[in-house]
Amino acid sequence: MPAINDFPDSKPYFDSLPPRELNQLKIQYFEPGSVLVEEGTAAQNSLFLILSGVCFGENRRLLSNKERTTHRKICKNQFVGVQEMLSNRPVPRLITIYAKTAVYALVIDRDTLAHWQTARPSLFNNILSMILNQHFDDHNILMNCLNYEPFTAFVYYLCYLYDVYLFSCYEHGFAGYVKIHDTREDLCYYSKKDIRTINRYIKQLNDDGYITLIKGKIHINQQQYRKLLHLMERLN
C-alpha cells in the first residue's frame, strides 16, 4: 500500500505532522464501484480524503423510489464524511459514496481528528477551510449549470469534467485522451435534460470534433478541451 509521500498533491497538507504521526496515516484502496460509506450506517465513522480517483455520492433511498436524488462528485483533495465526523456522537451516513474510478483515500478516524483539533489546530482549521471551499465549488458548478442555456450548460459541464478527471486520475503533464466516466444518466443531472437530448448533444459534439467517443464513452484530449472552452465563449 502506498504512503502519503506517494501523493505529492496531498502530502503538503500534512507537512506539519511529525514523522511518527505521518507514518501512521492510513491509506485505503477502493476498486471502481466499491462503497466507501453506506447511507444509513455508522459502521465506518471516518473522514476520507481522496488522494487519487473520483467518487460519486447519491441518495440510494430516493433512487429506489425513483425520486430525484443528489449526485455529488468528490475528486482528489476533497473530503468524504464531513458532517457525520463533526457531530459529537456517531450518526448515520446521509448519502452513499462509491468509487467511480479506482480510488486511494486517506482514512482519518474520529479520535485522530479530535486530536488534531487540539494538538494541531492549524491542520484542523486547514481541513475545515478545504471542506468549506469544496461545498462552495459544488454549489457554484450547479448554479452555473442552472443559469446557462441547456446546451451551453452541457458544454460547461464537460469542461469541468475534463478538469476533474485529468487532475484526479492522470499524472501531471498528461496530454492524451481523458476518459469521462460519467454515464448518460449522470450527465442528465447537471444539464437537466433527458437522455435523448443528452445523446443528441454528444452526437453533435462528436461529429464536430469537440469530443471523441471510444466504446461509447466520452474522451477529451487537450486540443478538444481548448475547443470546448472557445465554444463556451461563443455561446455566451
Short mmCIF file of N, CA and C in Angstrom, two decimals, residues 103-231:
data_model
loop_
_atom_site.label_atom_id
_atom_site.label_comp_id
_atom_site.label_asym_id
_atom_site.label_seq_id
_atom_site.Cartn_x
_atom_site.Cartn_y
_atom_site.Cartn_z
N VAL A 103 -9.76 4.33 -6.60
CA VAL A 103 -9.58 5.43 -5.63
C VAL A 103 -8.61 5.01 -4.53
N TYR A 104 -7.69 5.90 -4.22
CA TYR A 104 -6.92 5.81 -2.98
C TYR A 104 -7.41 6.93 -2.07
N ALA A 105 -7.67 6.59 -0.80
CA ALA A 105 -8.18 7.57 0.15
C ALA A 105 -7.43 7.49 1.47
N LEU A 106 -7.18 8.64 2.04
CA LEU A 106 -6.64 8.72 3.38
C LEU A 106 -7.80 8.59 4.36
N VAL A 107 -7.68 7.68 5.33
CA VAL A 107 -8.74 7.42 6.29
C VAL A 107 -8.37 8.07 7.63
N ILE A 108 -9.19 9.02 8.06
CA ILE A 108 -8.93 9.76 9.30
C ILE A 108 -10.04 9.40 10.29
N ASP A 109 -9.69 8.68 11.36
CA ASP A 109 -10.73 8.28 12.31
C ASP A 109 -11.09 9.44 13.25
N ARG A 110 -12.16 9.25 13.97
CA ARG A 110 -12.71 10.30 14.83
C ARG A 110 -11.70 10.76 15.88
N ASP A 111 -10.98 9.80 16.49
CA ASP A 111 -10.00 10.14 17.53
C ASP A 111 -8.85 10.98 16.97
N THR A 112 -8.39 10.63 15.77
CA THR A 112 -7.30 11.38 15.15
C THR A 112 -7.73 12.81 14.84
N LEU A 113 -8.95 12.95 14.32
CA LEU A 113 -9.44 14.30 14.01
C LEU A 113 -9.59 15.14 15.28
N ALA A 114 -10.09 14.50 16.36
CA ALA A 114 -10.22 15.21 17.63
C ALA A 114 -8.86 15.61 18.18
N HIS A 115 -7.87 14.74 18.01
CA HIS A 115 -6.50 15.05 18.45
C HIS A 115 -5.95 16.24 17.67
N TRP A 116 -6.17 16.27 16.38
CA TRP A 116 -5.68 17.39 15.56
C TRP A 116 -6.36 18.69 15.96
N GLN A 117 -7.62 18.62 16.37
CA GLN A 117 -8.34 19.84 16.73
C GLN A 117 -7.66 20.57 17.88
N THR A 118 -7.07 19.82 18.81
CA THR A 118 -6.41 20.44 19.97
C THR A 118 -4.90 20.53 19.81
N ALA A 119 -4.28 19.48 19.26
CA ALA A 119 -2.82 19.42 19.18
C ALA A 119 -2.28 20.02 17.89
N ARG A 120 -3.07 19.98 16.81
CA ARG A 120 -2.64 20.51 15.51
C ARG A 120 -3.72 21.44 14.96
N PRO A 121 -4.00 22.54 15.64
CA PRO A 121 -5.12 23.40 15.22
C PRO A 121 -4.97 23.97 13.82
N SER A 122 -3.74 24.25 13.39
CA SER A 122 -3.58 24.80 12.03
C SER A 122 -3.97 23.76 10.99
N LEU A 123 -3.62 22.50 11.22
CA LEU A 123 -4.00 21.42 10.30
C LEU A 123 -5.51 21.24 10.32
N PHE A 124 -6.11 21.22 11.53
CA PHE A 124 -7.56 21.04 11.64
C PHE A 124 -8.30 22.17 10.94
N ASN A 125 -7.86 23.41 11.16
CA ASN A 125 -8.51 24.56 10.52
C ASN A 125 -8.34 24.54 9.01
N ASN A 126 -7.20 24.05 8.55
CA ASN A 126 -6.97 23.93 7.11
C ASN A 126 -7.94 22.93 6.49
N ILE A 127 -8.19 21.83 7.21
CA ILE A 127 -9.16 20.84 6.74
C ILE A 127 -10.55 21.46 6.64
N LEU A 128 -10.95 22.21 7.66
CA LEU A 128 -12.26 22.87 7.63
C LEU A 128 -12.36 23.84 6.46
N SER A 129 -11.28 24.58 6.22
CA SER A 129 -11.27 25.52 5.10
C SER A 129 -11.41 24.80 3.77
N MET A 130 -10.72 23.67 3.60
CA MET A 130 -10.84 22.88 2.38
C MET A 130 -12.26 22.38 2.19
N ILE A 131 -12.88 21.97 3.30
CA ILE A 131 -14.25 21.46 3.22
C ILE A 131 -15.23 22.56 2.80
N LEU A 132 -15.07 23.75 3.38
CA LEU A 132 -15.94 24.87 3.01
C LEU A 132 -15.77 25.24 1.54
N ASN A 133 -14.53 25.27 1.07
CA ASN A 133 -14.27 25.57 -0.34
C ASN A 133 -14.88 24.51 -1.25
N GLN A 134 -14.81 23.26 -0.80
CA GLN A 134 -15.37 22.15 -1.56
C GLN A 134 -16.88 22.33 -1.74
N HIS A 135 -17.59 22.67 -0.67
CA HIS A 135 -19.04 22.85 -0.76
C HIS A 135 -19.39 24.08 -1.60
N PHE A 136 -18.59 25.13 -1.49
CA PHE A 136 -18.81 26.32 -2.32
C PHE A 136 -18.63 25.97 -3.79
N ASP A 137 -17.58 25.23 -4.12
CA ASP A 137 -17.33 24.86 -5.52
C ASP A 137 -18.46 24.00 -6.07
N ASP A 138 -18.94 23.03 -5.26
CA ASP A 138 -20.05 22.17 -5.70
C ASP A 138 -21.28 23.02 -6.01
N HIS A 139 -21.59 23.96 -5.12
CA HIS A 139 -22.75 24.82 -5.31
C HIS A 139 -22.58 25.71 -6.55
N ASN A 140 -21.37 26.20 -6.74
CA ASN A 140 -21.08 27.09 -7.86
C ASN A 140 -21.26 26.36 -9.20
N ILE A 141 -20.79 25.12 -9.27
CA ILE A 141 -20.94 24.32 -10.50
C ILE A 141 -22.43 24.15 -10.82
N LEU A 142 -23.20 23.76 -9.82
CA LEU A 142 -24.63 23.53 -10.03
C LEU A 142 -25.34 24.81 -10.46
N MET A 143 -25.04 25.92 -9.80
CA MET A 143 -25.69 27.20 -10.12
C MET A 143 -25.35 27.65 -11.54
N ASN A 144 -24.09 27.48 -11.94
CA ASN A 144 -23.70 27.84 -13.30
C ASN A 144 -24.47 27.01 -14.32
N CYS A 145 -24.60 25.72 -14.05
CA CYS A 145 -25.34 24.85 -14.98
C CYS A 145 -26.81 25.27 -15.07
N LEU A 146 -27.39 25.67 -13.94
CA LEU A 146 -28.79 26.09 -13.95
C LEU A 146 -28.99 27.40 -14.68
N ASN A 147 -27.98 28.27 -14.65
CA ASN A 147 -28.12 29.60 -15.25
C ASN A 147 -27.84 29.63 -16.74
N TYR A 148 -27.14 28.62 -17.25
CA TYR A 148 -26.84 28.58 -18.67
C TYR A 148 -28.00 27.97 -19.45
N GLU A 149 -28.08 28.32 -20.72
CA GLU A 149 -28.97 27.61 -21.66
C GLU A 149 -28.51 26.15 -21.70
N PRO A 150 -29.43 25.17 -21.89
CA PRO A 150 -29.09 23.76 -21.71
C PRO A 150 -27.86 23.26 -22.47
N PHE A 151 -27.72 23.60 -23.76
CA PHE A 151 -26.56 23.11 -24.49
C PHE A 151 -25.28 23.75 -23.96
N THR A 152 -25.34 25.03 -23.62
CA THR A 152 -24.18 25.71 -23.04
C THR A 152 -23.82 25.09 -21.70
N ALA A 153 -24.82 24.76 -20.90
CA ALA A 153 -24.58 24.10 -19.61
C ALA A 153 -23.89 22.76 -19.81
N PHE A 154 -24.28 22.05 -20.85
CA PHE A 154 -23.67 20.74 -21.11
C PHE A 154 -22.20 20.91 -21.50
N VAL A 155 -21.89 21.89 -22.35
CA VAL A 155 -20.51 22.14 -22.74
C VAL A 155 -19.68 22.57 -21.52
N TYR A 156 -20.26 23.44 -20.71
CA TYR A 156 -19.59 23.90 -19.48
C TYR A 156 -19.28 22.72 -18.58
N TYR A 157 -20.25 21.83 -18.43
CA TYR A 157 -20.06 20.68 -17.54
C TYR A 157 -19.01 19.71 -18.07
N LEU A 158 -18.95 19.55 -19.38
CA LEU A 158 -17.91 18.70 -19.96
C LEU A 158 -16.51 19.28 -19.67
N CYS A 159 -16.37 20.59 -19.76
CA CYS A 159 -15.08 21.23 -19.43
C CYS A 159 -14.72 20.97 -17.97
N TYR A 160 -15.72 21.09 -17.11
CA TYR A 160 -15.50 20.80 -15.69
C TYR A 160 -15.07 19.35 -15.48
N LEU A 161 -15.74 18.42 -16.16
CA LEU A 161 -15.41 17.00 -16.01
C LEU A 161 -14.00 16.69 -16.50
N TYR A 162 -13.60 17.32 -17.59
CA TYR A 162 -12.24 17.14 -18.09
C TYR A 162 -11.24 17.55 -17.00
N ASP A 163 -11.45 18.71 -16.40
CA ASP A 163 -10.57 19.18 -15.34
C ASP A 163 -10.54 18.19 -14.17
N VAL A 164 -11.71 17.71 -13.77
CA VAL A 164 -11.81 16.79 -12.62
C VAL A 164 -11.06 15.50 -12.87
N TYR A 165 -11.33 14.87 -14.01
CA TYR A 165 -10.71 13.56 -14.27
C TYR A 165 -9.23 13.68 -14.59
N LEU A 166 -8.84 14.75 -15.27
CA LEU A 166 -7.41 14.96 -15.55
C LEU A 166 -6.64 15.12 -14.25
N PHE A 167 -7.14 15.97 -13.37
CA PHE A 167 -6.45 16.24 -12.10
C PHE A 167 -6.45 15.03 -11.18
N SER A 168 -7.56 14.28 -11.16
CA SER A 168 -7.73 13.22 -10.17
C SER A 168 -7.19 11.87 -10.59
N CYS A 169 -7.07 11.62 -11.90
CA CYS A 169 -6.78 10.26 -12.37
C CYS A 169 -5.53 10.14 -13.23
N TYR A 170 -4.90 11.25 -13.59
CA TYR A 170 -3.76 11.20 -14.51
C TYR A 170 -2.56 11.93 -13.92
N GLU A 171 -1.38 11.56 -14.41
CA GLU A 171 -0.15 12.20 -13.95
C GLU A 171 -0.07 13.64 -14.48
N HIS A 172 0.69 14.48 -13.78
CA HIS A 172 0.92 15.85 -14.25
C HIS A 172 1.58 15.83 -15.63
N GLY A 173 1.11 16.70 -16.51
CA GLY A 173 1.67 16.79 -17.84
C GLY A 173 1.01 15.89 -18.87
N PHE A 174 0.04 15.07 -18.44
CA PHE A 174 -0.65 14.18 -19.38
C PHE A 174 -1.43 15.01 -20.40
N ALA A 175 -1.26 14.70 -21.68
CA ALA A 175 -1.91 15.48 -22.74
C ALA A 175 -2.73 14.61 -23.68
N GLY A 176 -2.93 13.34 -23.32
CA GLY A 176 -3.70 12.44 -24.18
C GLY A 176 -5.19 12.52 -23.91
N TYR A 177 -5.90 11.47 -24.29
CA TYR A 177 -7.34 11.44 -24.09
C TYR A 177 -7.68 11.17 -22.63
N VAL A 178 -8.52 12.01 -22.06
CA VAL A 178 -9.03 11.83 -20.70
C VAL A 178 -10.41 11.20 -20.80
N LYS A 179 -10.58 10.08 -20.12
CA LYS A 179 -11.87 9.38 -20.15
C LYS A 179 -12.84 10.02 -19.16
N ILE A 180 -14.03 10.34 -19.65
CA ILE A 180 -15.10 10.86 -18.80
C ILE A 180 -15.95 9.67 -18.37
N HIS A 181 -15.90 9.32 -17.10
CA HIS A 181 -16.54 8.09 -16.61
C HIS A 181 -18.04 8.25 -16.37
N ASP A 182 -18.55 9.47 -16.45
CA ASP A 182 -19.98 9.69 -16.20
C ASP A 182 -20.84 8.97 -17.23
N THR A 183 -21.90 8.35 -16.76
CA THR A 183 -22.86 7.73 -17.66
C THR A 183 -23.79 8.80 -18.23
N ARG A 184 -24.61 8.40 -19.18
CA ARG A 184 -25.59 9.35 -19.73
C ARG A 184 -26.54 9.84 -18.62
N GLU A 185 -26.90 8.92 -17.69
CA GLU A 185 -27.77 9.30 -16.58
C GLU A 185 -27.09 10.34 -15.68
N ASP A 186 -25.80 10.14 -15.45
CA ASP A 186 -25.06 11.13 -14.64
C ASP A 186 -25.07 12.50 -15.30
N LEU A 187 -24.87 12.51 -16.61
CA LEU A 187 -24.82 13.78 -17.35
C LEU A 187 -26.17 14.50 -17.35
N CYS A 188 -27.24 13.74 -17.24
CA CYS A 188 -28.58 14.34 -17.21
C CYS A 188 -28.78 15.23 -16.00
N TYR A 189 -28.16 14.86 -14.87
CA TYR A 189 -28.45 15.56 -13.62
C TYR A 189 -28.10 17.04 -13.70
N TYR A 190 -26.89 17.35 -14.16
CA TYR A 190 -26.46 18.74 -14.17
C TYR A 190 -26.99 19.51 -15.39
N SER A 191 -27.25 18.82 -16.47
CA SER A 191 -27.77 19.53 -17.65
C SER A 191 -29.28 19.68 -17.60
N LYS A 192 -29.93 18.92 -16.70
CA LYS A 192 -31.39 18.99 -16.53
C LYS A 192 -32.13 18.64 -17.83
N LYS A 193 -31.55 17.72 -18.61
CA LYS A 193 -32.19 17.25 -19.84
C LYS A 193 -32.28 15.72 -19.81
N ASP A 194 -33.20 15.19 -20.63
CA ASP A 194 -33.35 13.73 -20.66
C ASP A 194 -32.24 13.09 -21.49
N ILE A 195 -32.16 11.77 -21.42
CA ILE A 195 -31.08 11.04 -22.09
C ILE A 195 -31.12 11.24 -23.60
N ARG A 196 -32.32 11.32 -24.15
CA ARG A 196 -32.43 11.52 -25.59
C ARG A 196 -31.77 12.83 -26.02
N THR A 197 -31.99 13.89 -25.25
CA THR A 197 -31.37 15.19 -25.56
C THR A 197 -29.86 15.12 -25.35
N ILE A 198 -29.44 14.47 -24.26
CA ILE A 198 -28.00 14.32 -23.99
C ILE A 198 -27.32 13.58 -25.13
N ASN A 199 -27.94 12.52 -25.61
CA ASN A 199 -27.36 11.77 -26.73
C ASN A 199 -27.23 12.64 -27.98
N ARG A 200 -28.21 13.53 -28.20
CA ARG A 200 -28.13 14.42 -29.35
C ARG A 200 -26.97 15.42 -29.19
N TYR A 201 -26.79 15.95 -27.99
CA TYR A 201 -25.66 16.85 -27.72
C TYR A 201 -24.33 16.13 -27.96
N ILE A 202 -24.25 14.91 -27.47
CA ILE A 202 -23.00 14.14 -27.60
C ILE A 202 -22.69 13.87 -29.06
N LYS A 203 -23.72 13.48 -29.83
CA LYS A 203 -23.51 13.21 -31.25
C LYS A 203 -23.04 14.47 -31.98
N GLN A 204 -23.66 15.60 -31.66
CA GLN A 204 -23.28 16.86 -32.30
C GLN A 204 -21.82 17.22 -32.00
N LEU A 205 -21.43 17.11 -30.73
CA LEU A 205 -20.06 17.47 -30.35
C LEU A 205 -19.05 16.48 -30.91
N ASN A 206 -19.44 15.22 -30.98
CA ASN A 206 -18.55 14.21 -31.56
C ASN A 206 -18.37 14.45 -33.06
N ASP A 207 -19.47 14.71 -33.77
CA ASP A 207 -19.41 14.96 -35.22
C ASP A 207 -18.57 16.19 -35.54
N ASP A 208 -18.60 17.19 -34.64
CA ASP A 208 -17.86 18.44 -34.88
C ASP A 208 -16.43 18.39 -34.32
N GLY A 209 -16.03 17.26 -33.76
CA GLY A 209 -14.65 17.08 -33.31
C GLY A 209 -14.33 17.66 -31.94
N TYR A 210 -15.36 18.01 -31.17
CA TYR A 210 -15.11 18.56 -29.83
C TYR A 210 -14.82 17.47 -28.80
N ILE A 211 -15.33 16.28 -29.03
CA ILE A 211 -15.10 15.14 -28.16
C ILE A 211 -14.85 13.92 -29.04
N THR A 212 -14.40 12.84 -28.43
CA THR A 212 -14.21 11.57 -29.13
C THR A 212 -14.92 10.47 -28.36
N LEU A 213 -15.68 9.65 -29.05
CA LEU A 213 -16.34 8.52 -28.41
C LEU A 213 -15.50 7.27 -28.62
N ILE A 214 -15.15 6.62 -27.54
CA ILE A 214 -14.39 5.36 -27.57
C ILE A 214 -15.18 4.34 -26.77
N LYS A 215 -15.69 3.32 -27.47
CA LYS A 215 -16.56 2.31 -26.85
C LYS A 215 -17.73 2.97 -26.12
N GLY A 216 -18.27 4.02 -26.73
CA GLY A 216 -19.44 4.69 -26.20
C GLY A 216 -19.18 5.71 -25.11
N LYS A 217 -17.94 5.77 -24.60
CA LYS A 217 -17.59 6.70 -23.53
C LYS A 217 -16.95 7.96 -24.11
N ILE A 218 -17.28 9.10 -23.51
CA ILE A 218 -16.71 10.37 -23.94
C ILE A 218 -15.24 10.45 -23.52
N HIS A 219 -14.38 10.82 -24.47
CA HIS A 219 -12.97 11.10 -24.20
C HIS A 219 -12.66 12.49 -24.76
N ILE A 220 -11.83 13.22 -24.04
CA ILE A 220 -11.47 14.58 -24.44
C ILE A 220 -9.96 14.73 -24.31
N ASN A 221 -9.32 15.20 -25.38
CA ASN A 221 -7.88 15.48 -25.26
C ASN A 221 -7.67 16.98 -25.06
N GLN A 222 -6.41 17.37 -24.92
CA GLN A 222 -6.10 18.76 -24.59
C GLN A 222 -6.58 19.74 -25.66
N GLN A 223 -6.39 19.37 -26.93
CA GLN A 223 -6.82 20.24 -28.03
C GLN A 223 -8.34 20.38 -28.03
N GLN A 224 -9.05 19.28 -27.81
CA GLN A 224 -10.51 19.34 -27.78
C GLN A 224 -11.01 20.16 -26.59
N TYR A 225 -10.31 20.06 -25.48
CA TYR A 225 -10.67 20.86 -24.31
C TYR A 225 -10.60 22.35 -24.63
N ARG A 226 -9.53 22.76 -25.31
CA ARG A 226 -9.40 24.16 -25.69
C ARG A 226 -10.54 24.57 -26.64
N LYS A 227 -10.90 23.68 -27.56
CA LYS A 227 -12.00 23.97 -28.48
C LYS A 227 -13.32 24.12 -27.73
N LEU A 228 -13.53 23.29 -26.71
CA LEU A 228 -14.75 23.40 -25.90
C LEU A 228 -14.79 24.73 -25.15
N LEU A 229 -13.65 25.17 -24.64
CA LEU A 229 -13.59 26.46 -23.96
C LEU A 229 -13.92 27.60 -24.93
N HIS A 230 -13.40 27.53 -26.16
CA HIS A 230 -13.71 28.55 -27.16
C HIS A 230 -15.19 28.51 -27.54
N LEU A 231 -15.75 27.30 -27.61
CA LEU A 231 -17.17 27.16 -27.91
C LEU A 231 -18.01 27.80 -26.81
#
